[in-house]
Structure formats: structure tokens, C-alpha cells
Coordinates of C-alpha atoms in Angstrom, one line a residue:
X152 CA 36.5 8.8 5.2
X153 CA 33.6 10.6 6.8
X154 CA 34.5 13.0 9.0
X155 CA 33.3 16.5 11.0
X156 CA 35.2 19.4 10.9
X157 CA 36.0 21.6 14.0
X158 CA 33.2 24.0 14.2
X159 CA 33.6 27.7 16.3
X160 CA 31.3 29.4 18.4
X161 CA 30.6 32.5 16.4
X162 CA 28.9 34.2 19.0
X163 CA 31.5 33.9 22.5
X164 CA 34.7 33.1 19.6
X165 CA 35.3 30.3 21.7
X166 CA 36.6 26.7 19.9
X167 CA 34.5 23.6 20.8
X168 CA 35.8 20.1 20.7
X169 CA 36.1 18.5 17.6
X170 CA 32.6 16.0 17.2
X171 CA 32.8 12.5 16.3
X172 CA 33.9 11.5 12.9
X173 CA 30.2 11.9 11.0
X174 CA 30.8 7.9 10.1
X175 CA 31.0 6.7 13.9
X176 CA 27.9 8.8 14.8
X177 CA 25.8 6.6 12.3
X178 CA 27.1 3.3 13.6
X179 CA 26.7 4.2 16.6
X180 CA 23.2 5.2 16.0
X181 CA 22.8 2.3 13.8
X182 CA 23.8 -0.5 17.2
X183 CA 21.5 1.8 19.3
X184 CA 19.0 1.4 16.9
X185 CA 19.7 -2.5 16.5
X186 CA 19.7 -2.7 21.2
X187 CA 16.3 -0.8 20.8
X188 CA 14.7 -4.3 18.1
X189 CA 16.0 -6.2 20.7
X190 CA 13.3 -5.1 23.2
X191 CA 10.3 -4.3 20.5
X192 CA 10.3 -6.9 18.5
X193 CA 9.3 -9.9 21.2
X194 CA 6.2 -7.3 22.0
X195 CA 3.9 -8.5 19.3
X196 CA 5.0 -12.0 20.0
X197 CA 4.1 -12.0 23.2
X198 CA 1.0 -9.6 23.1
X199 CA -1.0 -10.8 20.2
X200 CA -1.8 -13.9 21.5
X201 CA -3.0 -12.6 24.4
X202 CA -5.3 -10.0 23.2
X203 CA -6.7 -13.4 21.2
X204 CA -7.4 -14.8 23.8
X205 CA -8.4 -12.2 25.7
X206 CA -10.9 -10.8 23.7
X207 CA -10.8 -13.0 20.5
X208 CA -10.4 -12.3 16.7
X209 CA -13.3 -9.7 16.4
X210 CA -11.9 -7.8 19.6
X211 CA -8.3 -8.2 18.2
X212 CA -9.6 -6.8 15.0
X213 CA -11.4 -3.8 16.8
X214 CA -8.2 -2.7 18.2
X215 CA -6.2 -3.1 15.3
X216 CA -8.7 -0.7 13.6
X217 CA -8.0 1.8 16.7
X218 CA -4.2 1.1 15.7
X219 CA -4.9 2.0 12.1
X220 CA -7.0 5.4 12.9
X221 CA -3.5 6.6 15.3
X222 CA -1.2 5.8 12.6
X223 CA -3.2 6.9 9.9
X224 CA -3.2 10.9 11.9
X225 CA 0.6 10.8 11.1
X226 CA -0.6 12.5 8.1
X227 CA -1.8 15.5 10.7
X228 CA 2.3 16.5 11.3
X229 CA 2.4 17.9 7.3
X230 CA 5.6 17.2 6.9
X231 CA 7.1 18.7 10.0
X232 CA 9.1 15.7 12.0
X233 CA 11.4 15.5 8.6
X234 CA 11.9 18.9 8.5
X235 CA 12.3 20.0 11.9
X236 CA 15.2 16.9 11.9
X237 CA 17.0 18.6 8.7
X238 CA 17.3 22.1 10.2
X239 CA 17.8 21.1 13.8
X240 CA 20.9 19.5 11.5
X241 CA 21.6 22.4 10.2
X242 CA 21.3 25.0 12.7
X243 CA 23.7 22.9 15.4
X244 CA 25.9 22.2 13.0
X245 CA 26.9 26.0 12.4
X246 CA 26.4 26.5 16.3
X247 CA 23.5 29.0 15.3
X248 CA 21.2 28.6 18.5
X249 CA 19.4 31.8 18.1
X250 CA 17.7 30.6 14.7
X251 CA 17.5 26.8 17.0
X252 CA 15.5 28.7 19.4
X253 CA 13.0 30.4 17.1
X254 CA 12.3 27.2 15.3
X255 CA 12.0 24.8 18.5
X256 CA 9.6 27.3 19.8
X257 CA 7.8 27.7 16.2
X258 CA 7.5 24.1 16.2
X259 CA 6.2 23.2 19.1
X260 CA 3.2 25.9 18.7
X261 CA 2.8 24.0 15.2
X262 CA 2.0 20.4 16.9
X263 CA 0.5 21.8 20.0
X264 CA -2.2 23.2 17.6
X265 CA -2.0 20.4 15.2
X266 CA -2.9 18.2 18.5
X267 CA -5.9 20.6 19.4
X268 CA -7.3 20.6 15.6
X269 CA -7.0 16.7 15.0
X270 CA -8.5 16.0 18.1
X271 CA -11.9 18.4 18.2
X272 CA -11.7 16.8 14.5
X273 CA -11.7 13.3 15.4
X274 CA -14.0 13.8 18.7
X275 CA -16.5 15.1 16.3
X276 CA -16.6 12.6 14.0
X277 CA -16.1 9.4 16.3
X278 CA -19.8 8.3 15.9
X279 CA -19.0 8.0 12.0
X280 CA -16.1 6.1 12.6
X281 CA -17.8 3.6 15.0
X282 CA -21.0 3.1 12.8
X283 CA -19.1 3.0 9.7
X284 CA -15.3 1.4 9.9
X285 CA -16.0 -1.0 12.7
X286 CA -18.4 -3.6 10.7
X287 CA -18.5 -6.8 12.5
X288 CA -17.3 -5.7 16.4
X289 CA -19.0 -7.2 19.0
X290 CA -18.7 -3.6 21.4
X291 CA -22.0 -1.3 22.1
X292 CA -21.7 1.3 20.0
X293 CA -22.0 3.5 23.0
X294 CA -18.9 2.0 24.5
X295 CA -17.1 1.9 21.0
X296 CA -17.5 5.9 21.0
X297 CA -16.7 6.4 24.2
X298 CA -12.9 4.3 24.1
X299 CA -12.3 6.0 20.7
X300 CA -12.9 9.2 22.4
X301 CA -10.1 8.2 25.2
X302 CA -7.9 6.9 22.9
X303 CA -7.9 10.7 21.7
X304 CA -5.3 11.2 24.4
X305 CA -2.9 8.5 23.2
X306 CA -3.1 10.4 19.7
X307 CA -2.2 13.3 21.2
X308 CA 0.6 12.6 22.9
X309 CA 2.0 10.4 20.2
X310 CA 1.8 13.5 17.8
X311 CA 3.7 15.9 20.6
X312 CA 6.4 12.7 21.0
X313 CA 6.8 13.2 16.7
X314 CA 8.8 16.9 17.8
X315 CA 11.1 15.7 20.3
X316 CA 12.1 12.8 18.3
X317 CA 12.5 14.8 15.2
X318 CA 14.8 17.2 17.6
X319 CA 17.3 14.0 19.3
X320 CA 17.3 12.9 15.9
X321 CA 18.4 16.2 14.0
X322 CA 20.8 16.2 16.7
X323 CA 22.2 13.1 15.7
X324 CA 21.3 11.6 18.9
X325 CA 19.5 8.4 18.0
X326 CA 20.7 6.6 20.6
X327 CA 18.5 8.9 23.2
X328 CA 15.7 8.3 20.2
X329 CA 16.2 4.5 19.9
X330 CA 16.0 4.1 23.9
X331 CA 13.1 6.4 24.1
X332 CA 10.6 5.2 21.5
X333 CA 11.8 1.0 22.2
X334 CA 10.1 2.3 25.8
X335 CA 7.3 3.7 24.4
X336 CA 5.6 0.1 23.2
X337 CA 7.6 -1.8 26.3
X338 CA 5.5 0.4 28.5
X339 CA 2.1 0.0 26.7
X340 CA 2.6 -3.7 26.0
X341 CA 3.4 -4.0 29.5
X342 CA 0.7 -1.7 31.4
X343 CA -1.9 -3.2 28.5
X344 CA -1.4 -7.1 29.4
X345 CA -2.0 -5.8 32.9
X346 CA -5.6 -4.7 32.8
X347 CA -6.3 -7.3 30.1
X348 CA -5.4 -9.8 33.1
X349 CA -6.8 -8.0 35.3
X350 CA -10.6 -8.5 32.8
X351 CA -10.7 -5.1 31.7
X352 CA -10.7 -6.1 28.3
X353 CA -10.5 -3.4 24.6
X354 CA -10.4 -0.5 27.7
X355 CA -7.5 -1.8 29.4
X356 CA -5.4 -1.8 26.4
X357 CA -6.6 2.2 26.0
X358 CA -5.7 3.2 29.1
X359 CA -2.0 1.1 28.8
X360 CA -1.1 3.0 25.7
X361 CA -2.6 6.5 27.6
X362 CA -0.1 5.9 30.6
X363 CA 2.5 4.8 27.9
X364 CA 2.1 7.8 26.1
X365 CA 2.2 10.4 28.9
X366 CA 5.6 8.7 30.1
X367 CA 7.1 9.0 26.7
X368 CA 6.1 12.7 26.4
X369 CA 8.0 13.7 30.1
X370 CA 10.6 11.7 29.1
X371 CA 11.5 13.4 25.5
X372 CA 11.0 16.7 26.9
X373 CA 13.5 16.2 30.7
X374 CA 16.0 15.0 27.4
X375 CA 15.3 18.4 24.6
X376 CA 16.7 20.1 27.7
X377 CA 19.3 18.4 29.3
X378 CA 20.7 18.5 25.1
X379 CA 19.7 21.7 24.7
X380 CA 20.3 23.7 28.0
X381 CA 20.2 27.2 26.3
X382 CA 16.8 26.5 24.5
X383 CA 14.0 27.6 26.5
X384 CA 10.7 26.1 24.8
X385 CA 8.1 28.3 25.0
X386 CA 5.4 28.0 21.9
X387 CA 4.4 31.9 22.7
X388 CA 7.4 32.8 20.8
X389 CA 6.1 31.5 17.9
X390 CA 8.0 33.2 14.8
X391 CA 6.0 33.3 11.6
X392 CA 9.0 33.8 9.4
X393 CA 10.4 30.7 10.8
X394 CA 7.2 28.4 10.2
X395 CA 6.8 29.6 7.2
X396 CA 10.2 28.8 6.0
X397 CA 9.4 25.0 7.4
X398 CA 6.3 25.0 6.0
X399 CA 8.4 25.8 2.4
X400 CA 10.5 22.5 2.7
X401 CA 7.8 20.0 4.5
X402 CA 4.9 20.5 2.6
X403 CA 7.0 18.9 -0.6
X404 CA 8.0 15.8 2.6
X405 CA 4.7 15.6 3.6
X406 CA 3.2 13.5 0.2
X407 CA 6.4 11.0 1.1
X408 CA 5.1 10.7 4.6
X409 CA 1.7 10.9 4.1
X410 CA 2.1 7.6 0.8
X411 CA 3.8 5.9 4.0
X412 CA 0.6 6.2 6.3
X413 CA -1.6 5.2 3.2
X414 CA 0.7 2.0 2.6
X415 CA 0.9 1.3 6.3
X416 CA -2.8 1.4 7.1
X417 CA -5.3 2.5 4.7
X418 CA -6.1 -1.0 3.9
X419 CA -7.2 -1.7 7.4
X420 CA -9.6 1.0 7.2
X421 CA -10.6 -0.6 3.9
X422 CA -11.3 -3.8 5.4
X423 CA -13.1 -2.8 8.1
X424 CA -15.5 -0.7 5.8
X425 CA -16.2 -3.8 3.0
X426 CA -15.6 -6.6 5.2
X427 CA -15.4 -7.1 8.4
X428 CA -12.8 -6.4 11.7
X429 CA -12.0 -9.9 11.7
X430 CA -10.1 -9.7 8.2
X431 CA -8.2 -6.7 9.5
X432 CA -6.9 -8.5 12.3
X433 CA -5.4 -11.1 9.9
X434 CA -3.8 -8.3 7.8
X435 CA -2.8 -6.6 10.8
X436 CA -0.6 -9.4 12.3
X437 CA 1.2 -10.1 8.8
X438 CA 1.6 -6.4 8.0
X439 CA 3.0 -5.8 11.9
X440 CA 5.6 -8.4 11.2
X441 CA 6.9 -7.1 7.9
X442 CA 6.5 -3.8 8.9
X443 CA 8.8 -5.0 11.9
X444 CA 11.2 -6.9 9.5
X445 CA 11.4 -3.2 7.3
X446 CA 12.0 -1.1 10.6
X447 CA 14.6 -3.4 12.1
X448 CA 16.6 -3.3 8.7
X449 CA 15.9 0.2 8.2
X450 CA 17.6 1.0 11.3
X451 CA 20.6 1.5 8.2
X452 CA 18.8 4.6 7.1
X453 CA 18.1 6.3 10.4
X454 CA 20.8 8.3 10.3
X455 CA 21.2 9.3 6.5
X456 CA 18.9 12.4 6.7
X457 CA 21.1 14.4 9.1
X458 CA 24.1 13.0 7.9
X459 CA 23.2 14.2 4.5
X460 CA 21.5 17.7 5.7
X461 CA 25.1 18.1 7.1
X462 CA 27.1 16.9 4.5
X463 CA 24.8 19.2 2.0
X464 CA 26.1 22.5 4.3
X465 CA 29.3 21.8 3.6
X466 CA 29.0 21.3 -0.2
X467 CA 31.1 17.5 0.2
X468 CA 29.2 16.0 -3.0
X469 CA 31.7 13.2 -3.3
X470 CA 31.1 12.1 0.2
X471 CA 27.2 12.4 -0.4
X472 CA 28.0 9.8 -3.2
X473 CA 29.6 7.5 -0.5
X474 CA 27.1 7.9 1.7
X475 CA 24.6 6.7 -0.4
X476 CA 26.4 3.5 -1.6
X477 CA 27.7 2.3 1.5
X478 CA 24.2 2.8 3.1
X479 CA 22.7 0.9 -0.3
X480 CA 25.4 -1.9 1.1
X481 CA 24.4 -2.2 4.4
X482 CA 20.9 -2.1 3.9
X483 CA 21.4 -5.0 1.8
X484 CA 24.4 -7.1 4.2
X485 CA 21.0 -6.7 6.7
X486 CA 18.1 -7.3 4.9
X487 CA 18.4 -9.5 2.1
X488 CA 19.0 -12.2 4.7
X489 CA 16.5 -11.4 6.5
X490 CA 13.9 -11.0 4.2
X491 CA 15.1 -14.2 3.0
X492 CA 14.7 -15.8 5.9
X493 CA 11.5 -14.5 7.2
X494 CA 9.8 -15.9 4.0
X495 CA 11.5 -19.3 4.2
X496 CA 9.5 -19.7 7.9
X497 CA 6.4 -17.7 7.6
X498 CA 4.2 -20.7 7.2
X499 CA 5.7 -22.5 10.3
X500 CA 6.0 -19.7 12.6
X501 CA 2.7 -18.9 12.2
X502 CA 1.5 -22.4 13.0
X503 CA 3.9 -22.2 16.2
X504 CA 2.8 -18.9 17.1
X505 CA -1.0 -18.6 17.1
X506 CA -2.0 -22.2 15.3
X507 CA -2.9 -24.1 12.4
X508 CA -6.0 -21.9 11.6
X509 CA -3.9 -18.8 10.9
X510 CA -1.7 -20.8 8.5
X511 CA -3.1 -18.5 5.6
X512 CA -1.6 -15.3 6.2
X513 CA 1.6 -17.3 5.2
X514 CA 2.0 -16.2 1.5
X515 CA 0.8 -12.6 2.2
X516 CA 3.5 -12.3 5.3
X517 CA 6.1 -13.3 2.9
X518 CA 4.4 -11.1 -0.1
X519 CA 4.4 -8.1 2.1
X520 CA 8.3 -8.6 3.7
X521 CA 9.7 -8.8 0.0
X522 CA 7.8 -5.8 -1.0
X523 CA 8.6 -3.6 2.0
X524 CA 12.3 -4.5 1.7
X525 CA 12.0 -3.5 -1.9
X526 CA 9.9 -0.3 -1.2
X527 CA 12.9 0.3 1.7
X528 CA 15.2 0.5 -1.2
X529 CA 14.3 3.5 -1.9
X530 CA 15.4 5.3 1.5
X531 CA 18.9 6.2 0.5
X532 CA 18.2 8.4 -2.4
X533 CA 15.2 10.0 -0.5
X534 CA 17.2 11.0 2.4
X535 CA 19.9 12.5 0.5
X536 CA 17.4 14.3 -1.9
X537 CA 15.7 15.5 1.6
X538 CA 19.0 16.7 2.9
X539 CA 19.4 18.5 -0.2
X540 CA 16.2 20.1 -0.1
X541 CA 15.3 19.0 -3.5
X542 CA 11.7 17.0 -2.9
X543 CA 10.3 17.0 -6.6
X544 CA 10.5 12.8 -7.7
X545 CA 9.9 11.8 -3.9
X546 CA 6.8 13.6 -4.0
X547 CA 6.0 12.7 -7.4
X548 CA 6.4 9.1 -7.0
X549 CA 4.6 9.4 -3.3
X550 CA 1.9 11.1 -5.1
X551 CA 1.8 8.2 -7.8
X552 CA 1.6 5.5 -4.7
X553 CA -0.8 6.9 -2.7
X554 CA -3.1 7.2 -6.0
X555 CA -2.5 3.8 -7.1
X556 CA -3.5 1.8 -3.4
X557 CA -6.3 3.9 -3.0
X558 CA -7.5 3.0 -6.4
X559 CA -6.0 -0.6 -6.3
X560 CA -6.9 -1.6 -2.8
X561 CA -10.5 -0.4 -2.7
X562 CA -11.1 -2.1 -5.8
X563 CA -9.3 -5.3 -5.3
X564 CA -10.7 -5.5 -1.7
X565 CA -14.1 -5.1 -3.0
X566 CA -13.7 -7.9 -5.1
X567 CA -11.7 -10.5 -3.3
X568 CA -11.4 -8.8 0.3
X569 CA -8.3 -10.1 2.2
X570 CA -6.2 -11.2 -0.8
X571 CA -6.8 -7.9 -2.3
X572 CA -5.4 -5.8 0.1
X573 CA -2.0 -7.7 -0.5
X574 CA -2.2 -7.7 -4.0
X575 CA -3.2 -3.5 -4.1
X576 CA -0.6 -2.3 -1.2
X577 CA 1.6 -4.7 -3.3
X578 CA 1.1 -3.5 -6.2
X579 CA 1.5 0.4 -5.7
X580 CA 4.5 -0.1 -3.7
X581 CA 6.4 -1.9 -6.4
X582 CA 5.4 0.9 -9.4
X583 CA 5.9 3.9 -7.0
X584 CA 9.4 2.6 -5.8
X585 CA 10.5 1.8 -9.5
X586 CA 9.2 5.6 -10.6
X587 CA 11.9 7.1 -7.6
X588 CA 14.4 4.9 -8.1
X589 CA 14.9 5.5 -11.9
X590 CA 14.3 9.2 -11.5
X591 CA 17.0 9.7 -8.6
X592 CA 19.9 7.6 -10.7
X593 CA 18.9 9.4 -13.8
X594 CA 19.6 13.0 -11.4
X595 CA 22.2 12.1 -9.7
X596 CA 24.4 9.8 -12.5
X597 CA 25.4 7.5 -9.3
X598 CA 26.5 4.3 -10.6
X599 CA 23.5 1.6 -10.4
X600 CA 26.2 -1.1 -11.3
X601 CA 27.7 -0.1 -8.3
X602 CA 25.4 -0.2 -5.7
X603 CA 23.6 -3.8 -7.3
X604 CA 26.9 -5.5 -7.7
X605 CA 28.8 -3.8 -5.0
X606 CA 26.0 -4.2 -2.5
X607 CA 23.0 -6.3 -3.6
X608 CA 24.7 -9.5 -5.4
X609 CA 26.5 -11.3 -2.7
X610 CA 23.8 -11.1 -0.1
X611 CA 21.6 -12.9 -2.2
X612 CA 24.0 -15.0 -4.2
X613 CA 24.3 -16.0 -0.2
X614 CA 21.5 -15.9 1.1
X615 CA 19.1 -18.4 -1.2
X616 CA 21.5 -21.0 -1.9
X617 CA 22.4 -21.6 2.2
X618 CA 18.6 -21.6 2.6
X619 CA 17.7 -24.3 0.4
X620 CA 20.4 -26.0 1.3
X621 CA 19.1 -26.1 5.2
X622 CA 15.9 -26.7 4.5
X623 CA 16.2 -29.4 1.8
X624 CA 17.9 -31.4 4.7
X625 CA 15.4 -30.4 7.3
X626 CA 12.1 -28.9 6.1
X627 CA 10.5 -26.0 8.1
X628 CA 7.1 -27.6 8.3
X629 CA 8.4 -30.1 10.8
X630 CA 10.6 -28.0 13.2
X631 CA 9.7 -26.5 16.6
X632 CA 10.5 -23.6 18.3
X633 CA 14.0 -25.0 18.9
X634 CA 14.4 -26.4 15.5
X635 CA 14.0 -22.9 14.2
X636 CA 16.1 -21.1 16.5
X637 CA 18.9 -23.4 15.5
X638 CA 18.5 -23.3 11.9
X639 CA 18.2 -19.2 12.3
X640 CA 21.2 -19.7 14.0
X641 CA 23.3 -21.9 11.6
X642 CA 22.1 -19.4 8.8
X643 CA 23.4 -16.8 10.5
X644 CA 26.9 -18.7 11.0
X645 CA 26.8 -19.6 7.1
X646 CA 26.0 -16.2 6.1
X647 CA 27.9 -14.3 7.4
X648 CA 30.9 -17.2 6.8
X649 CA 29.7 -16.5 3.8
X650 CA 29.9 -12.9 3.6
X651 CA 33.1 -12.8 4.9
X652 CA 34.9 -14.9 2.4
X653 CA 32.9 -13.1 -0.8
X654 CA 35.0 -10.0 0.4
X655 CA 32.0 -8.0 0.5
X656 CA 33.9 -5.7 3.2
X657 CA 36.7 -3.5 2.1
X658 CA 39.3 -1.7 3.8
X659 CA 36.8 1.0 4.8
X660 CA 34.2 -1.3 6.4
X661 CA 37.0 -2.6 8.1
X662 CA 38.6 0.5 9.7
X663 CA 34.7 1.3 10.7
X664 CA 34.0 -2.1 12.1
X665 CA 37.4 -2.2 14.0
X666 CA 37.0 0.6 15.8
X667 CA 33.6 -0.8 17.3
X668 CA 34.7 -4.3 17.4
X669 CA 38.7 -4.4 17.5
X670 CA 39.0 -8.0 17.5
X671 CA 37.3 -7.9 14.4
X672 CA 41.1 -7.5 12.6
X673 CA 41.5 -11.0 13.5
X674 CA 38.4 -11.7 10.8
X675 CA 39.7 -9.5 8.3
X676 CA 43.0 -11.5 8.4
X677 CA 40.8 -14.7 7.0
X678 CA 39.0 -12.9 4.7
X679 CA 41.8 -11.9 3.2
X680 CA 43.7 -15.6 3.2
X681 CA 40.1 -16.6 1.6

């Protein structure tokens, strides 16, 4: 079972409470996690219909293009969020808050210049930008400029955000994370379709996700310190030996992040260049919803870097092992039916959602959902190589991805525009994922029997089957809203029916899922008559 030990206060000699057991803090975060999809994922349902009507396709694609350029400075943090969450880990888990103070404070003088470099950077070179990545919008270039140049404050505040969430996370507090960041987009969504109402058009959305990002900063910061009472932040304290001993571990993250930025949005920026903001906006809306589909799943893996950063201090290897197979199991319970799912509806959603016309971006919806969920796959064994310290195949294989959908999608884009941004992002993801994957078994010895037959087959020996079955009796292409709420709904029912009788759940899942859920033991009673 995974559980804490009692640590002691070196410093006043004084015994603290024992913590939760390590496996109810990463349930726990895992529901908080699941309450915060609950909010975020009707946003885009609701919003990107309105922005198309608001301001149509070419405005639509315009501001994904401003969506693109903010994700695509995640690559300004160099590694830093990942590593700030593994020794904030560390650190409280030997109750050592002098070295917690010196790197909190290091830190935040790291992304309080970081925000001052990237955005003289990017104020310098936003007439570039508007002349050359926004082919096809319909805004002034003068106007163009000057929004970029206020969205400048949304960046900012969206890197600062990056440090307290890599602190509430290191601290194992996700649920203050998961409530945070679910108000983060709440807020913009909210404050945005308010000035677009109101007429203001591309600048109301700015100045929605500026008020949105403000907010979110305050509220991270009133929470470091209520966590964190004895921590005063102060980036003048800034201690060289301490950034330099991050700047040792994240520079070897920073490839893995950086290939995620690349994957996420370099095609966007692609697009815009060879073809037109109009494409972009159709990539955008099927990449948002896989890239939603991979996040709400990957809520699983949220809490594995900690968990392993802590597990690491104390040397449990055989617990690291179980860590990484039971999340390998619940990443599949969650996401092969879902994924499944997803690309059984694609083409009918999207003709319920925002019409007929956008009936194409089908296939490459259900392309790009498979191939995230595969790429996710990977998660696991980079956490617990992150909490180990020991970065060498994750960057290797992010190195490899980054180089192959640079080289992939600019070419393929070139030559058959919005198809070959599916095909290159595609593409990369699948090699890079198979490079890691067989590099991390081949280090580690973990079982791959194990984890495919033990956590992959019966998801998807009953997942396919109950979908064909239910839509062989009624096909998706006739069904409204209502039709597909109740077949989501009976395939839930089945599945996890399903599930349930495959006796995919063994005693340990149980004890875990009974102490959340106690009436739970009266379903472990039928699985075991089944």
C-alpha cells in the first residue's frame, strides 16, 4: 500500500501529524482534478460558437493565432514549473523550509525576469508577427499590433501563474490547483462573451482573458501563503547556488515541455504563415477538443511527479514500480473509453455543434484524440524518470519529436495545407512516443505484459465491441443532442458493467475506491459472484 511516513521537525524537534497515506493524496487530487473538467470543458462549447458568430471564421481564426503565440511562450519557463514542483516535493517532504525559502524566492526572480525578457521580446517583434503569421485577417494592421501588444499582459501573467502552480502542485495540493486554474478560463470565457455582446469584438476577448489573468495571479499568491505561512517571497533574495542547481535538472525537462508546445501549436503558426487564419481556426477547434479529451484523462498523471519525487527520497523502488502500473491502469479504465467514444461521434457532434459545413474536421478530430491518448501513454514513465532526476530518453525522444513536426508539418502543410498538419503532428507524435516508451521499459525491466494485459486489454476488449453494438442499432448520424446524451450514457452503464464483471479491479483498487466511495463494497460483492 502507498503510504507516508511520519516526518519530524528537525529544526524545533517537534513530531507533526502523520500526512495522508501518499495513495489517498492522488485520488483525491485525481476527483479534484475530474470537479475542475466539469467546469472547463462546456467553455469551448459554449464560446466557439459565439466568437463565430461574433466575428466569423477569419476573426475566430485571428484569435486562435493569438492563442497559439501564448502557448507557444511556454517554452520561455526552460524547464522551471517541472522542476520547481519536484523540489518543492522534496524540500516539504524533509520539512527543510530554509532550502523552500531560498528556492521560492530564487524562482520567482527567475519568472519575474523571464516575464520582463519575453515581453520587450515579443513587443519588439509584434509588427513581424502581424505582417507575417496573420495571412488572411480581416483587422488593420495597426489595430492587429496594437491588441497583440495588450495581449502582452495576459502572457505575462499566465507565465507568473506557471510558479504558483508548480508550488500547490509540489505541495501535493492539486485540489487548490485544479480549483484555481478551472477559474482561470471560467473567468475569461465569461468576462470575454461579455464585451463580445456588448460589440467589442477580437478587443473584448483581450481584455476578458487580461482581467482573467490578473484574478488568477492574486488568487495563487493569497494561497502560496496561507500554505506556506513561514515563506516570505521576496525575489531580492535571489540565491545563485539555488538557481543554478534548478537550472541543472530543468534544462534536461525543458526539451519534454518545450516538444509539448511544438505539438500543441506550432502547426497553427504554420498555417497561418502558408495558408490562411481561416484553416487555423478549423485545426484549432479539432485540436482544442482532443487536447481537452488528453487533459481530462490525464488528470490520472497529475499527481505522479510528486508522488514519485517523494517516493525517489525515500529509496521505495518497489512502490515506484506500483506506481507506475496502477497509473498505466487508470489511465487506460479512463481513456480508452473515452477516446473511443469521442471518435465514434466526432462527425455528428460537429454537425450539432457548429453545422454541416464543419463536418470535415471529423476524421482529423478523431485522428488527433487517438494520437494524443497514445502520445499520453507516455506520462507514467516520464514522471517517474523526472522524479528520479534521470532526464536522458525523455529528452532524447522530445528532441526527436520536436525535429520530426517541424520537418513533417512544414512540409506536409506546404503541400496539402489542413490535412497536413494532421498527418505531420500525427506522425511525430506516434515515432517520438514509441522511441520513450521502448527506451524506459528497456531501463527500468517493468513488465510491459503487465501493464498491456493488466491495464490496457479489457478497456478496449470493452470499449469497441459495446460501441458497435449501440450504434449498429442506432447510428450516430441520425441522433440529436438527446440521442447522444443517452447513448453516452448507456455506454457508460455498459462499460463500466462491463468493467466490473472483467475483474479489472483487485483488492487494492478496492480498498482505495472504498474509502472514497464506501458503498462501493456492495459492487465488489458482484464482481466477485461474476
Amino acid at each position: 500500500m502507498l503510504t507516508s511516513e511520519i516526518q519530524i521537525e528537525s529544526a524545533a524537534s517537534i513530531a507533526r501529524p502523520a500526512p495522508r497515506p501518499l495513495g489517498h493524496q492522488i485520488i483525491r487530487n485525481i476527483m479534484f482534478g475530474g470537479l475542475r473538467y466539469l467546469f472547463i470543458v462546456p467553455i469551448p462549447f459554449v464560446m466557439t460558437p459565439l466568437i463565430l458568430h461574433k466575428i466569423g471564421v477569419a476573426g475566430y481564426g485571428t484569435w486562435a493565432v493569438f492563442l497559439a503565440i501564448n502557448g507557444l511562450t511556454s517554452l520561455a519557463d526552460l524547464g522551471l514549473v517541472g522542476t520547481l514542483s519536484k523540489f518543492v516535493a522534496e524540500y516539504h517532504a524533509r520539512r527543510d523550509f530554509p532550502a523552500l525559502t531560498r528556492l521560492l524566492n530564487s524562482g520567482l526572480g527567475l519568472f519575474l525576469l523571464l516575464d520582463v525578457v519575453v515581453s520587450v521580446l515579443l513587443w519588439l517583434a509584434m509588427p513581424l508577427l502581424a505582417n507575417k503569421v496573420f495571412r488572411g485577417s480581416t483587422l488593420p494592421s495597426a489595430e492587429l499590433i496594437a491588441l497583440l501588444r495588450l495581449f502582452l499582459v495576459v502572457i505575462a501573467a499566465n507565465i507568473l501563474t506557471q510558479l504558483f502552480a508548480s508550488v500547490t502542485t509540489g505541495l501535493q495540493r492539486l485540489d487548490l490547483t485544479n480549483v484555481i486554474s478551472a477559474a482561470n478560463p471560467l473567468l475569461s470565457a465569461v468576462f470575454g462573451a461579455l464585451l463580445l455582446l456588448r460589440g467589442l469584438g477580437l478587443r473584448g476577448l483581450v481584455y476578458g482573458y487580461i482581467a482573467a489573468g490578473i484574478l488568477t495571479v492574486a488568487a495563487y499568491l493569497a494561497v502560496v501563503r496561507t500554505l506556506l505561512p513561514r515563506i516570505v517571497l521576496n525575489p531580492l533574495r535571489f540565491d545563485t547556488t539555488e538557481a543554478r542547481k534548478m537550472f541543472g535538472f530543468s534544462l534536461r525537462l525543458y526539451l519534454t515541455q518545450a516538444a509539448v508546445a511544438v505539438h500543441n501549436q506550432i502547426e497553427k503558426v504554420f498555417l497561418g504563415m502558408l495558408v490562411g487564419v481561416a484553416p487555423v481556426g478549423w485545426y484549432d477547434i479539432a485540436s482544442d477538443i482532443a487536447l481537452k479529451v488528453r487533459g481530462c484523462v490525464g488528470l490520472v498523471l497529475s499527481p505522479v511527479l510528486p508522488a514519485a519525487s517523494e517516493l525517489d527520497a525515500l529509496g521505495d523502488e518497489s512502490r515506484m514500480e506500483e506506481l507506475y502500473f496502477r497509473t498505466h491502469k487508470y489511465l487506460a479504465l479512463f481513456g480508452v473509453p473515452s477516446v473511443c467514444f469521442v471518435a465514434a461521434i466526432s462527425r455528428r457532434f460537429l454537425e450539432l455543434w457548429i453545422g454541416p459545413g464543419m463536418a470535415m474536421i471529423a476524421l482529423p478530430l478523431s485522428i488527433l484524440v487517438i494520437v494524443n491518448f497514445f502520445n499520453l501513454t507516455t506520462g507514467p514513465g516520464f514522471l517517474i524518470f523526472a522524479g528520479r532526476g534521470y532526464m536522458k530518453p525523455g529528452v532524447q525522444s522530445a528532441m526527436l519529436g520536436i525535429v520530426l513536426n517541424v520537418v513533417f508539418s512544414l512540409g506536409l502543410i506546404y503541400k496539402f495545407g489542413f490535412a497536413g498538419a494532421v498527418a505531420g503532428t500525427s506522425a511525430s507524435l506516434i515515432v517520438a512516443s514509441l522511441v520513450f516508451l521502448a527506451a524506459f521499459h528497456r531501463n527500468t525491466d517493468y513488465p510491459t505484459g503487465r501493464i498491456l494485459k493488466g491495464g490496457y486489454l479489457r478497456p478496449i476488449l470493452c470499449s469497441i465491441p459495446l460501441l458497435i453494438l449501440i450504434f449498429s442499432i442506432c447510428p450516430a448520424g441520425n441522433l440529436s443532442w438527446f440521442g447522444l446524451a443517452v447513448d453516452g450514457l448507456l455506454f457508460g452503464v455498459l462499460y463500466s458493467s462491463a468493467i466490473l464483471i472483467s475483474g479489472f479491479f483487485d483488492d487494492y483498487d478496492w480498498s482505495k475506491i472504498e474509502t472514497f466511495v464506501p458503498v462501493a463494497r456492495h459492487a465488489r460483492r458482484i464482481s466477485r459472484i461474476a
